[in-house]
Amino acid sequence: MNLVKKLLALTVFICICSVAHAQVEVTHVSSKGFTATGFGGFLNFSIPITETDAAVIEAAAYVYSSNDTHMVVVPALVGWRHLLDPNNDHGLYVEPVAGYSFGATDIQKYDANGNALYKPDGNEIDQKVAGPTGGLGFGYLFEQSGPITFNISLRYEHTFVMGDPALNIISLRISHSFSF
């Protein structure tokens, strides 16, 4: 079986037995020298494992702007959602995640002495915002009302960036699910 067929089979499997949560979120990022509140969107697939546990696959995009500087962060994460009430398929849950964040910024990079860094062609060197990411979310899955299930959560994510300041992101999410 070639790679394309394997990927297609995996995609079909995920769609058959998963629930996707998608919506906008309000996020706040802080990094050395940069703090901003921004907006983002995410797509979160949960694959039920037991009555109270689900594997999670998520992709998101966050956009920030402050004082003529900008940052875009795109995390790709996997995790585990555990409902705290073993007798229901709704209620409070905890959701640890880990993965990698991609991103770009136009924030000037400085050396240890505070001097601006430049490329050989004279253009400024921008800070990096990509790196391994870990996070923890807490939320509440509301009881299903017709075809829609609402979800509200609060998540903290930390991105470890080599050679540049790390990112700390706090997100407030309100979403509804799509069942496949």
mmCIF file of C-alpha atoms in Angstrom:
data_model
loop_
_atom_site.group_PDB
_atom_site.id
_atom_site.type_symbol
_atom_site.label_atom_id
_atom_site.label_comp_id
_atom_site.label_asym_id
_atom_site.label_seq_id
_atom_site.Cartn_x
_atom_site.Cartn_y
_atom_site.Cartn_z
ATOM 1 C CA MET A 1 0.000 0.000 0.000
ATOM 2 C CA ASN A 2 1.575 3.286 -1.027
ATOM 3 C CA LEU A 3 1.780 6.408 1.136
ATOM 4 C CA VAL A 4 -1.162 8.186 -0.545
ATOM 5 C CA LYS A 5 -3.498 5.244 0.099
ATOM 6 C CA LYS A 6 -2.336 5.019 3.722
ATOM 7 C CA LEU A 7 -2.981 8.733 4.274
ATOM 8 C CA LEU A 8 -6.396 8.463 2.620
ATOM 9 C CA ALA A 9 -7.301 5.464 4.796
ATOM 10 C CA LEU A 10 -6.173 7.331 7.936
ATOM 11 C CA THR A 11 -8.219 10.399 6.961
ATOM 12 C CA VAL A 12 -11.341 8.320 6.347
ATOM 13 C CA PHE A 13 -10.843 6.531 9.683
ATOM 14 C CA ILE A 14 -10.520 9.814 11.567
ATOM 15 C CA CYS A 15 -13.624 11.243 9.888
ATOM 16 C CA ILE A 16 -15.712 8.143 10.604
ATOM 17 C CA CYS A 17 -14.972 7.933 14.310
ATOM 18 C CA SER A 18 -14.234 11.472 15.368
ATOM 19 C CA VAL A 19 -15.816 14.686 16.430
ATOM 20 C CA ALA A 20 -14.365 18.003 15.284
ATOM 21 C CA HIS A 21 -14.577 21.233 17.245
ATOM 22 C CA ALA A 22 -14.011 24.386 15.243
ATOM 23 C CA GLN A 23 -14.432 28.002 16.130
ATOM 24 C CA VAL A 24 -12.677 31.254 16.854
ATOM 25 C CA GLU A 25 -10.817 32.002 20.033
ATOM 26 C CA VAL A 26 -9.394 34.985 21.863
ATOM 27 C CA THR A 27 -5.730 34.535 22.753
ATOM 28 C CA HIS A 28 -3.075 36.465 24.612
ATOM 29 C CA VAL A 29 0.641 36.011 23.931
ATOM 30 C CA SER A 30 3.549 37.160 26.027
ATOM 31 C CA SER A 31 7.193 36.925 25.097
ATOM 32 C CA LYS A 32 10.176 39.011 26.152
ATOM 33 C CA GLY A 33 9.495 42.449 24.668
ATOM 34 C CA PHE A 34 6.171 41.530 23.031
ATOM 35 C CA THR A 35 2.705 41.223 24.559
ATOM 36 C CA ALA A 36 -0.539 41.269 22.593
ATOM 37 C CA THR A 37 -4.087 40.015 22.527
ATOM 38 C CA GLY A 38 -5.192 38.497 19.264
ATOM 39 C CA PHE A 39 -7.642 36.176 17.611
ATOM 40 C CA GLY A 40 -7.334 32.744 16.156
ATOM 41 C CA GLY A 41 -9.159 29.749 14.841
ATOM 42 C CA PHE A 42 -8.716 26.058 15.445
ATOM 43 C CA LEU A 43 -9.826 22.669 14.260
ATOM 44 C CA ASN A 44 -9.763 20.020 16.988
ATOM 45 C CA PHE A 45 -10.475 16.354 16.174
ATOM 46 C CA SER A 46 -11.241 14.032 19.063
ATOM 47 C CA ILE A 47 -11.206 10.287 18.539
ATOM 48 C CA PRO A 48 -13.116 8.479 21.327
ATOM 49 C CA ILE A 49 -11.056 5.813 23.080
ATOM 50 C CA THR A 50 -13.269 5.121 26.123
ATOM 51 C CA GLU A 51 -16.397 6.733 27.568
ATOM 52 C CA THR A 52 -14.287 9.407 29.286
ATOM 53 C CA ASP A 53 -11.128 9.583 27.142
ATOM 54 C CA ALA A 54 -10.372 10.725 23.617
ATOM 55 C CA ALA A 55 -7.218 11.199 21.581
ATOM 56 C CA VAL A 56 -6.973 14.742 20.207
ATOM 57 C CA ILE A 57 -5.437 16.091 16.986
ATOM 58 C CA GLU A 58 -5.470 19.865 16.548
ATOM 59 C CA ALA A 59 -4.334 22.593 14.171
ATOM 60 C CA ALA A 60 -4.746 26.294 14.898
ATOM 61 C CA ALA A 61 -3.647 29.728 13.738
ATOM 62 C CA TYR A 62 -3.156 32.796 15.944
ATOM 63 C CA VAL A 63 -2.522 36.355 14.744
ATOM 64 C CA TYR A 64 -1.149 39.144 16.968
ATOM 65 C CA SER A 65 -0.311 42.788 16.391
ATOM 66 C CA SER A 66 1.116 45.379 18.770
ATOM 67 C CA ASN A 67 2.957 48.677 18.174
ATOM 68 C CA ASP A 68 3.563 48.003 14.454
ATOM 69 C CA THR A 69 4.961 44.528 15.141
ATOM 70 C CA HIS A 70 3.195 41.336 14.166
ATOM 71 C CA MET A 71 3.286 37.651 14.986
ATOM 72 C CA VAL A 72 1.596 34.604 13.449
ATOM 73 C CA VAL A 73 1.733 31.245 15.257
ATOM 74 C CA VAL A 74 0.429 27.957 13.800
ATOM 75 C CA PRO A 75 0.551 25.068 16.314
ATOM 76 C CA ALA A 76 0.056 21.432 15.250
ATOM 77 C CA LEU A 77 -0.723 19.434 18.395
ATOM 78 C CA VAL A 78 -1.741 15.998 19.617
ATOM 79 C CA GLY A 79 -3.143 15.269 23.041
ATOM 80 C CA TRP A 80 -5.562 13.485 25.299
ATOM 81 C CA ARG A 81 -8.948 14.684 26.614
ATOM 82 C CA HIS A 82 -10.176 13.166 29.872
ATOM 83 C CA LEU A 83 -13.686 13.858 31.180
ATOM 84 C CA LEU A 84 -13.655 14.142 34.964
ATOM 85 C CA ASP A 85 -17.151 12.613 35.424
ATOM 86 C CA PRO A 86 -16.982 8.904 34.506
ATOM 87 C CA ASN A 87 -20.795 8.653 34.276
ATOM 88 C CA ASN A 88 -21.377 11.202 31.493
ATOM 89 C CA ASP A 89 -20.194 12.046 27.986
ATOM 90 C CA HIS A 90 -20.225 15.735 28.951
ATOM 91 C CA GLY A 91 -18.926 17.886 31.812
ATOM 92 C CA LEU A 92 -15.553 19.152 33.008
ATOM 93 C CA TYR A 93 -12.431 17.881 31.276
ATOM 94 C CA VAL A 94 -8.662 18.248 31.250
ATOM 95 C CA GLU A 95 -6.704 18.190 27.976
ATOM 96 C CA PRO A 96 -2.871 18.028 27.884
ATOM 97 C CA VAL A 97 -1.346 18.611 24.416
ATOM 98 C CA ALA A 98 2.108 18.576 22.822
ATOM 99 C CA GLY A 99 3.444 19.216 19.348
ATOM 100 C CA TYR A 100 5.228 21.837 17.306
ATOM 101 C CA SER A 101 4.408 25.476 16.539
ATOM 102 C CA PHE A 102 5.340 27.117 13.260
ATOM 103 C CA GLY A 103 5.314 30.870 12.886
ATOM 104 C CA ALA A 104 6.753 34.149 11.759
ATOM 105 C CA THR A 105 7.250 37.609 13.178
ATOM 106 C CA ASP A 106 8.628 40.994 12.198
ATOM 107 C CA ILE A 107 10.067 41.676 15.679
ATOM 108 C CA GLN A 108 13.702 42.837 15.481
ATOM 109 C CA LYS A 109 16.253 40.428 16.994
ATOM 110 C CA TYR A 110 18.987 41.780 19.311
ATOM 111 C CA ASP A 111 22.249 40.309 20.596
ATOM 112 C CA ALA A 112 23.152 39.874 24.286
ATOM 113 C CA ASN A 113 24.410 43.481 24.456
ATOM 114 C CA GLY A 114 21.163 44.939 23.074
ATOM 115 C CA ASN A 115 22.510 45.664 19.575
ATOM 116 C CA ALA A 116 20.180 45.064 16.625
ATOM 117 C CA LEU A 117 21.165 42.143 14.397
ATOM 118 C CA TYR A 118 21.226 42.397 10.607
ATOM 119 C CA LYS A 119 21.736 40.027 7.672
ATOM 120 C CA PRO A 120 24.741 40.550 5.351
ATOM 121 C CA ASP A 121 22.440 42.349 2.876
ATOM 122 C CA GLY A 122 21.456 44.912 5.542
ATOM 123 C CA ASN A 123 17.956 43.609 6.312
ATOM 124 C CA GLU A 124 17.051 43.094 9.939
ATOM 125 C CA ILE A 125 16.985 39.618 11.476
ATOM 126 C CA ASP A 126 13.593 38.803 12.969
ATOM 127 C CA GLN A 127 12.951 36.769 16.113
ATOM 128 C CA LYS A 128 11.898 33.157 15.654
ATOM 129 C CA VAL A 129 8.597 31.895 17.051
ATOM 130 C CA ALA A 130 8.772 28.236 16.017
ATOM 131 C CA GLY A 131 9.568 25.335 18.298
ATOM 132 C CA PRO A 132 8.289 22.418 20.382
ATOM 133 C CA THR A 133 5.051 23.242 22.182
ATOM 134 C CA GLY A 134 3.336 21.873 25.269
ATOM 135 C CA GLY A 135 0.079 22.922 26.843
ATOM 136 C CA LEU A 136 -2.764 22.155 29.185
ATOM 137 C CA GLY A 137 -6.433 22.983 28.777
ATOM 138 C CA PHE A 138 -9.423 22.857 31.079
ATOM 139 C CA GLY A 139 -12.937 23.022 29.763
ATOM 140 C CA TYR A 140 -16.558 22.040 29.876
ATOM 141 C CA LEU A 141 -18.400 19.988 27.253
ATOM 142 C CA PHE A 142 -22.092 20.822 27.374
ATOM 143 C CA GLU A 143 -24.711 18.112 26.988
ATOM 144 C CA GLN A 144 -25.651 17.553 23.363
ATOM 145 C CA SER A 145 -28.626 19.633 22.230
ATOM 146 C CA GLY A 146 -29.839 18.242 18.916
ATOM 147 C CA PRO A 147 -26.950 17.857 16.480
ATOM 148 C CA ILE A 148 -24.768 20.444 18.270
ATOM 149 C CA THR A 149 -22.518 20.120 21.329
ATOM 150 C CA PHE A 150 -20.972 23.300 22.734
ATOM 151 C CA ASN A 151 -17.567 23.462 24.383
ATOM 152 C CA ILE A 152 -15.848 26.216 26.388
ATOM 153 C CA SER A 153 -12.249 25.970 27.508
ATOM 154 C CA LEU A 154 -9.220 27.818 28.775
ATOM 155 C CA ARG A 155 -5.779 26.683 27.559
ATOM 156 C CA TYR A 156 -2.173 27.583 28.306
ATOM 157 C CA GLU A 157 0.529 26.780 25.717
ATOM 158 C CA HIS A 158 4.288 27.274 25.991
ATOM 159 C CA THR A 159 6.521 27.229 22.906
ATOM 160 C CA PHE A 160 10.211 26.555 23.464
ATOM 161 C CA VAL A 161 12.132 28.703 20.950
ATOM 162 C CA MET A 162 15.885 28.135 20.430
ATOM 163 C CA GLY A 163 17.895 31.343 20.701
ATOM 164 C CA ASP A 164 14.883 33.643 21.073
ATOM 165 C CA PRO A 165 12.365 34.357 23.836
ATOM 166 C CA ALA A 166 9.828 31.594 24.480
ATOM 167 C CA LEU A 167 6.122 32.159 23.802
ATOM 168 C CA ASN A 168 3.385 31.882 26.417
ATOM 169 C CA ILE A 169 -0.138 31.762 25.005
ATOM 170 C CA ILE A 170 -3.388 31.771 26.973
ATOM 171 C CA SER A 171 -6.573 31.049 24.986
ATOM 172 C CA LEU A 172 -10.278 31.326 25.769
ATOM 173 C CA ARG A 173 -12.194 29.069 23.395
ATOM 174 C CA ILE A 174 -15.875 28.748 22.649
ATOM 175 C CA SER A 175 -16.739 26.141 20.066
ATOM 176 C CA HIS A 176 -19.320 23.702 18.826
ATOM 177 C CA SER A 177 -18.766 20.246 17.431
ATOM 178 C CA PHE A 178 -19.360 18.639 14.070
ATOM 179 C CA SER A 179 -19.895 14.873 14.180
ATOM 180 C CA PHE A 180 -18.729 12.756 11.254
#
